[in-house]
XYZ file of N, CA, C and O in Angstrom:
496
model
N 0.925 -1.446 0.280
C 0.012 -0.159 0.086
C 0.197 0.614 -0.293
O 1.616 1.762 0.876
N 0.213 1.978 -0.807
C 1.581 3.449 -0.782
C 1.654 3.734 0.498
O -0.305 4.274 0.201
N 1.547 5.102 1.485
C 1.520 6.105 1.551
C 2.615 7.197 1.882
O 4.329 6.284 2.001
N 2.222 8.720 2.175
C 3.309 9.131 1.664
C 2.702 9.991 2.996
O 1.225 10.148 3.460
N 3.570 10.292 4.005
C 3.007 11.041 4.904
C 4.123 12.770 4.910
O 5.133 12.487 5.168
N 2.796 13.817 4.937
C 3.822 15.550 4.794
C 3.997 15.340 5.767
O 3.370 16.125 6.553
N 5.001 15.960 5.665
C 4.942 17.645 6.986
C 5.782 19.016 6.746
O 6.294 18.990 5.469
N 5.629 19.383 8.616
C 7.388 20.296 8.233
C 7.127 21.778 7.356
O 6.866 23.198 7.773
N 5.241 21.609 7.973
C 4.490 22.705 7.770
C 4.067 23.594 8.798
O 5.624 22.927 9.803
N 3.118 24.742 8.366
C 3.245 25.680 9.259
C 2.876 26.847 9.610
O 2.478 27.661 8.428
N 2.992 28.085 10.927
C 2.447 29.208 9.608
C 3.840 30.246 10.277
O 5.343 30.502 10.717
N 4.273 30.803 9.231
C 5.329 31.492 8.586
C 4.930 32.664 8.192
O 3.531 32.820 7.663
N 5.450 33.528 8.308
C 5.671 35.601 8.847
C 5.856 36.189 7.442
O 7.047 34.888 6.490
N 5.643 36.291 6.363
C 5.667 36.379 5.063
C 7.449 36.922 4.488
O 8.480 37.923 6.030
N 8.269 35.888 3.819
C 9.238 36.363 4.040
C 10.362 35.199 4.463
O 11.539 35.438 3.810
N 9.998 34.858 4.757
C 10.185 33.234 5.692
C 9.772 32.491 5.381
O 10.353 31.956 2.988
N 10.927 30.590 5.365
C 10.724 29.621 4.298
C 11.045 28.674 5.625
O 10.529 28.460 6.278
N 10.244 27.771 4.343
C 9.564 26.109 4.411
C 10.003 25.236 3.872
O 10.806 25.452 2.981
N 10.797 24.101 4.580
C 11.205 22.583 4.781
C 10.488 21.542 4.197
O 10.179 21.200 4.961
N 9.441 21.105 3.478
C 8.503 20.162 3.785
C 8.956 18.783 3.291
O 10.139 18.840 2.901
N 7.903 17.778 4.229
C 9.361 15.909 3.482
C 8.108 16.221 3.952
O 6.900 15.933 4.443
N 8.496 14.683 2.712
C 6.783 13.610 2.281
C 8.447 12.184 2.881
O 8.578 11.935 1.903
N 7.537 11.463 3.710
C 8.426 10.004 3.763
C 6.785 9.575 3.432
O 5.760 9.223 3.312
N 7.359 8.358 2.048
C 6.928 7.189 1.104
C 7.715 5.988 2.059
O 8.657 5.633 2.189
N 6.633 5.806 1.376
C 6.804 4.449 1.639
C 5.833 3.029 1.466
O 4.762 3.636 0.524
N 5.621 1.685 1.000
C 4.321 0.741 -0.449
C 5.190 0.482 -1.053
O 4.416 -0.589 -1.729
N 6.351 1.102 -1.913
C 6.442 1.686 -3.009
C 8.440 1.790 -3.043
O 8.759 1.864 -1.812
N 9.257 1.186 -4.308
C 9.855 1.473 -4.561
C 10.853 2.350 -4.053
O 10.604 3.418 -6.379
N 10.776 3.953 -3.782
C 10.375 4.645 -4.148
C 12.079 5.584 -5.188
O 10.985 6.366 -5.997
N 13.076 5.213 -4.976
C 13.580 5.245 -6.285
C 12.803 5.040 -7.494
O 13.607 5.783 -8.866
N 12.262 4.307 -7.565
C 11.039 4.418 -8.823
C 10.386 5.013 -9.250
O 10.534 4.604 -11.080
N 10.343 6.060 -9.189
C 9.711 6.643 -8.947
C 9.497 8.829 -9.133
O 10.405 9.007 -7.853
N 9.754 8.883 -10.454
C 8.961 10.214 -10.341
C 8.406 10.921 -8.525
O 7.061 10.165 -8.942
N 8.520 11.893 -8.249
C 7.735 12.478 -7.773
C 6.424 13.451 -7.545
O 8.265 14.341 -8.109
N 6.629 14.498 -7.178
C 5.882 16.179 -7.333
C 5.446 15.712 -5.091
O 4.465 15.435 -4.961
N 5.464 17.659 -6.443
C 4.844 18.836 -4.890
C 3.468 19.207 -6.113
O 3.325 19.751 -6.390
N 2.532 19.356 -4.621
C 1.088 19.860 -4.846
C 0.567 21.190 -4.090
O 1.026 20.591 -3.168
N -0.272 22.308 -4.057
C -0.733 22.619 -3.754
C -2.145 23.316 -3.536
O -2.471 22.745 -4.189
N -2.509 23.042 -2.998
C -4.209 23.427 -2.893
C -4.416 25.273 -1.831
O -4.374 24.231 -1.094
N -4.483 25.715 -2.396
C -5.022 27.351 -1.897
C -6.687 26.867 -1.147
O -7.106 25.833 -2.055
N -7.027 27.942 -0.246
C -7.924 27.578 0.277
C -9.406 28.034 -0.718
O -8.956 29.230 -1.179
N -9.736 27.769 -1.648
C -11.227 28.274 -2.751
C -10.195 27.792 -3.074
O -11.609 28.739 -4.310
N -8.595 27.375 -4.127
C -8.352 27.217 -4.647
C -8.558 25.554 -5.937
O -8.196 24.951 -4.793
N -7.665 25.353 -6.996
C -7.841 24.215 -7.364
C -6.510 23.237 -7.497
O -5.648 24.080 -7.042
N -6.164 21.838 -7.445
C -4.173 22.022 -6.884
C -4.400 22.595 -7.835
O -4.206 22.128 -8.640
N -3.126 22.792 -7.242
C -1.320 23.281 -8.229
C -1.134 22.850 -7.578
O 0.129 22.412 -7.172
N -0.343 22.352 -9.093
C 1.344 21.396 -9.696
C 2.640 23.010 -8.614
O 2.760 23.960 -9.036
N 3.797 22.191 -8.083
C 4.216 22.495 -7.342
C 5.587 22.521 -7.342
O 6.194 23.349 -8.907
N 6.117 21.701 -8.256
C 7.541 20.954 -8.864
C 6.994 19.206 -8.746
O 6.462 18.735 -8.109
N 8.604 18.542 -8.951
C 8.375 16.717 -9.704
C 10.208 17.327 -10.443
O 10.217 18.283 -10.393
N 9.989 16.063 -9.005
C 11.888 15.333 -9.738
C 11.715 14.456 -9.898
O 11.022 12.675 -8.824
N 12.553 13.988 -10.779
C 13.110 12.076 -11.540
C 13.135 11.382 -10.307
O 13.880 11.580 -9.018
N 13.633 9.691 -10.606
C 13.656 8.765 -9.777
C 14.663 9.032 -9.288
O 15.398 8.904 -8.221
N 15.376 9.289 -10.001
C 17.573 9.545 -9.498
C 17.469 10.683 -8.990
O 19.163 11.561 -8.430
N 16.578 12.218 -8.771
C 17.117 12.860 -8.135
C 17.827 14.433 -8.959
O 18.112 15.744 -8.699
N 18.424 13.664 -10.523
C 18.607 14.745 -10.658
C 17.533 15.782 -12.270
O 17.815 16.712 -11.600
N 17.117 14.973 -12.288
C 15.876 15.549 -13.320
C 14.311 16.564 -12.295
O 14.338 15.846 -11.538
N 14.502 17.753 -12.362
C 13.337 18.717 -12.179
C 12.250 19.116 -12.831
O 13.068 20.107 -13.920
N 11.881 19.907 -12.014
C 9.438 20.535 -12.563
C 9.581 21.980 -12.162
O 9.133 20.729 -10.578
N 9.397 22.939 -12.463
C 9.080 23.323 -10.697
C 7.830 24.568 -11.930
O 8.291 25.409 -12.706
N 7.021 24.519 -11.286
C 6.436 25.807 -11.457
C 6.928 27.260 -12.318
O 8.057 27.812 -11.238
N 6.560 27.841 -12.880
C 7.554 29.099 -13.478
C 7.617 30.270 -12.505
O 8.765 30.468 -12.017
N 6.713 30.393 -12.143
C 6.386 31.291 -10.265
C 7.003 30.716 -9.614
O 7.239 32.351 -9.041
N 7.241 30.035 -9.591
C 8.112 29.833 -8.292
C 9.656 29.699 -8.215
O 10.082 29.315 -7.683
N 9.770 28.929 -9.734
C 11.437 28.977 -9.832
C 12.776 29.983 -8.756
O 13.588 28.899 -9.032
N 12.650 30.989 -8.836
C 12.921 31.435 -8.094
C 13.458 31.419 -6.792
O 14.613 31.600 -6.147
N 12.861 30.415 -6.313
C 12.189 30.314 -4.700
C 11.775 29.024 -3.913
O 11.519 29.367 -3.097
N 12.179 28.176 -5.397
C 11.486 27.123 -4.579
C 12.702 26.303 -4.797
O 13.887 26.033 -6.491
N 12.969 24.936 -4.508
C 14.092 23.787 -4.454
C 13.520 22.428 -4.427
O 12.618 22.044 -3.275
N 13.104 21.872 -5.519
C 12.734 20.596 -4.997
C 13.998 18.889 -4.784
O 15.674 19.337 -5.759
N 13.576 18.063 -4.205
C 14.940 17.650 -3.909
C 15.543 16.195 -3.017
O 13.150 15.804 -3.023
N 15.026 14.779 -3.024
C 15.037 14.011 -2.714
C 16.053 12.713 -1.907
O 17.284 13.168 -1.820
N 15.396 12.426 -1.223
C 16.984 11.325 -0.316
C 15.967 9.651 -0.256
O 15.200 9.318 0.796
N 16.947 9.364 -1.055
C 15.573 8.079 -1.880
C 16.115 6.882 -0.723
O 16.102 6.315 -0.793
N 17.465 6.914 -0.314
C 18.255 6.121 1.084
C 17.098 6.057 2.031
O 16.609 5.479 3.382
N 16.510 7.523 1.823
C 15.772 7.197 3.843
C 14.072 8.247 3.705
O 13.294 8.218 3.786
N 13.799 7.201 1.720
C 12.518 7.507 1.036
C 12.212 8.866 1.194
O 10.666 8.293 1.809
N 12.561 9.718 1.072
C 12.152 11.016 1.193
C 11.960 12.578 1.285
O 13.453 12.636 -0.026
N 11.235 13.185 0.515
C 10.932 13.576 -1.156
C 10.761 15.609 0.762
O 10.166 14.979 0.906
N 12.337 16.121 -0.773
C 11.575 17.386 -0.039
C 11.144 18.534 -1.430
O 11.786 18.130 -1.417
N 10.014 19.658 -0.025
C 10.343 21.107 -0.242
C 10.795 21.957 0.295
O 10.353 22.083 0.808
N 11.781 22.783 -0.715
C 11.672 24.397 -0.181
C 11.101 25.170 -0.464
O 11.320 25.607 -1.996
N 10.901 26.181 -0.020
C 10.156 28.197 -0.455
C 10.975 28.561 0.977
O 10.411 28.698 1.908
N 11.075 29.136 -0.129
C 11.989 30.885 0.416
C 10.328 32.154 0.032
O 10.092 31.333 -0.963
N 10.877 32.730 0.859
C 10.288 34.482 0.850
C 9.047 34.593 0.359
O 8.584 34.461 -0.187
N 8.651 33.293 1.372
C 6.844 33.064 1.185
C 6.541 34.019 1.014
O 6.779 35.598 2.183
N 5.041 34.424 0.461
C 4.601 34.933 0.096
C 2.804 34.004 0.740
O 2.469 33.293 0.659
N 1.751 36.055 0.536
C 0.580 35.581 1.131
C 0.189 34.187 0.967
O -0.895 33.201 0.377
N 0.050 34.905 -0.827
C -0.255 33.560 -2.501
C 0.068 32.144 -1.876
O -0.478 31.247 -2.243
N 1.223 31.949 -0.631
C 1.808 30.449 -0.666
C 1.054 29.847 0.119
O 1.300 28.410 0.260
N 0.302 30.309 0.679
C -1.078 29.805 2.735
C -1.670 29.503 1.506
O -2.451 29.346 0.377
N -2.282 27.591 1.411
C -2.452 26.201 0.429
C -1.413 25.041 1.695
O -1.022 25.233 3.241
N -2.767 23.835 1.547
C -1.717 23.128 1.618
C -1.544 21.853 0.464
O -1.612 22.186 -0.002
N -0.605 21.980 1.573
C 0.961 21.540 -0.012
C 1.196 19.517 0.870
O 0.898 18.505 1.480
N 1.340 19.038 -0.865
C 0.858 17.927 -0.881
C 2.114 16.934 -1.955
O 2.434 17.637 -2.736
N 2.593 15.293 -1.573
C 3.688 14.866 -1.819
C 2.292 13.741 -3.140
O 1.355 13.881 -3.205
N 2.949 13.350 -4.228
C 2.815 12.887 -5.552
C 3.626 11.550 -6.109
O 4.522 12.467 -6.540
N 3.056 10.287 -5.292
C 3.993 9.333 -6.842
C 2.676 9.249 -7.673
O 2.729 9.830 -8.631
N 4.172 10.169 -8.864
C 3.934 9.917 -10.201
C 4.728 8.180 -10.644
O 4.833 7.592 -10.316
N 4.057 7.762 -12.091
C 3.678 6.691 -12.968
C 4.825 6.174 -13.472
O 5.086 5.702 -13.287
N 6.243 7.265 -13.308
C 7.711 7.038 -13.779
C 8.895 6.738 -13.458
O 8.109 8.372 -12.139
N 9.728 7.043 -14.069
C 10.955 7.458 -13.202
C 12.245 8.111 -13.431
O 11.735 9.119 -12.756
N 11.083 9.353 -14.771
C 11.027 10.513 -15.070
C 9.869 11.030 -15.509
O 8.496 10.315 -15.208
N 9.841 12.218 -14.628
C 8.214 12.978 -14.760
C 8.205 13.183 -16.536
O 8.940 13.786 -17.569
N 6.834 12.641 -16.247
C 6.011 13.052 -17.747
C 5.050 13.655 -17.618
O 4.362 14.035 -18.725
N 4.497 14.897 -16.488
C 3.745 16.011 -16.767
C 2.614 15.604 -15.095
O 3.073 14.043 -14.336
N 2.184 16.127 -14.878
C 0.658 15.930 -13.273
C -0.530 14.954 -13.559
O -0.241 15.012 -12.889
N 0.063 15.178 -15.673
C -1.464 13.891 -15.470
C -1.255 12.578 -15.190
O -1.509 11.697 -15.360
N 0.306 12.603 -15.347
C 0.614 11.408 -14.572
C 0.250 11.331 -13.425
O 2.159 9.926 -13.459
N 0.883 11.786 -12.460
C 1.331 11.532 -11.004
C -0.279 11.661 -10.533
O -1.261 11.188 -10.725
N -0.255 10.944 -9.175
C -2.321 9.991 -8.557
C -2.097 10.735 -7.970
O -0.928 12.342 -7.869
N -3.351 11.072 -7.438
C -3.564 12.141 -6.374
C -3.639 12.303 -5.869
O -3.196 10.604 -5.351
N -2.676 13.204 -5.137
C -2.753 12.506 -3.584
C -3.658 12.765 -2.395
O -4.811 12.926 -2.315
N -2.487 11.313 -2.132
C -3.263 11.166 -1.441
C -3.061 10.665 0.624
O -3.410 10.528 1.160
N -2.298 11.950 0.056
C -1.823 11.798 2.171
C -2.746 13.098 2.982
O -3.672 13.848 2.267
N -2.484 13.041 3.690
C -3.570 13.883 4.560
C -2.276 16.022 4.991
O -4.153 16.675 4.355
N -1.603 16.052 3.630
C -0.879 17.108 3.141
C -0.257 17.647 5.311
O -0.395 17.715 5.560
N 0.192 19.121 4.229
C 0.481 19.565 5.951
C 0.455 21.328 5.526
O 0.659 22.035 3.981
N -0.057 22.381 5.659
C -1.065 23.300 6.247
C 0.599 24.303 6.179
O 1.403 23.844 7.288
N 0.835 24.826 5.224
C 1.240 26.780 5.574
C 0.677 27.483 5.707
O -0.222 27.687 4.380
N 1.056 28.185 6.239
C 0.047 29.536 6.291
C 1.028 30.564 6.419
O 1.973 30.257 7.720
N 1.052 32.223 5.645
C 1.996 32.952 5.739
C 1.310 34.225 6.238
O -0.339 34.077 4.979
N 1.235 34.346 6.711
C 0.709 35.754 7.696
C 1.642 35.804 9.083
O 2.769 35.882 8.809
N 2.116 37.200 9.169
C 2.261 38.242 9.745
C 2.054 38.228 10.990
O 2.630 38.544 12.332
């Protein structure tokens, strides 16, 4: 059974940063690309970033490209997302998702997020 557990969110002041984690189990982690999505209040699920199974290739939402980075530790079965210079628009529930192949092929190739997510709230 695929299990994804997100953590690391919280209340952050504008301009601050978060590093989110996603612990995976139930599948061979390094065999799959992984992605981060987020859902802001009242909005649709939005792609944030993705990373290939080998951790080399990445894809990032253009608007976040200068202040976000995705990484993974296959030895720890853990995916990470660091977001810097947080703004109010970054307030959202963040989810990780397993994608269909070792190389990321687009958000449609990723499973619907199945974890509880981790809430990031940006507020002074």
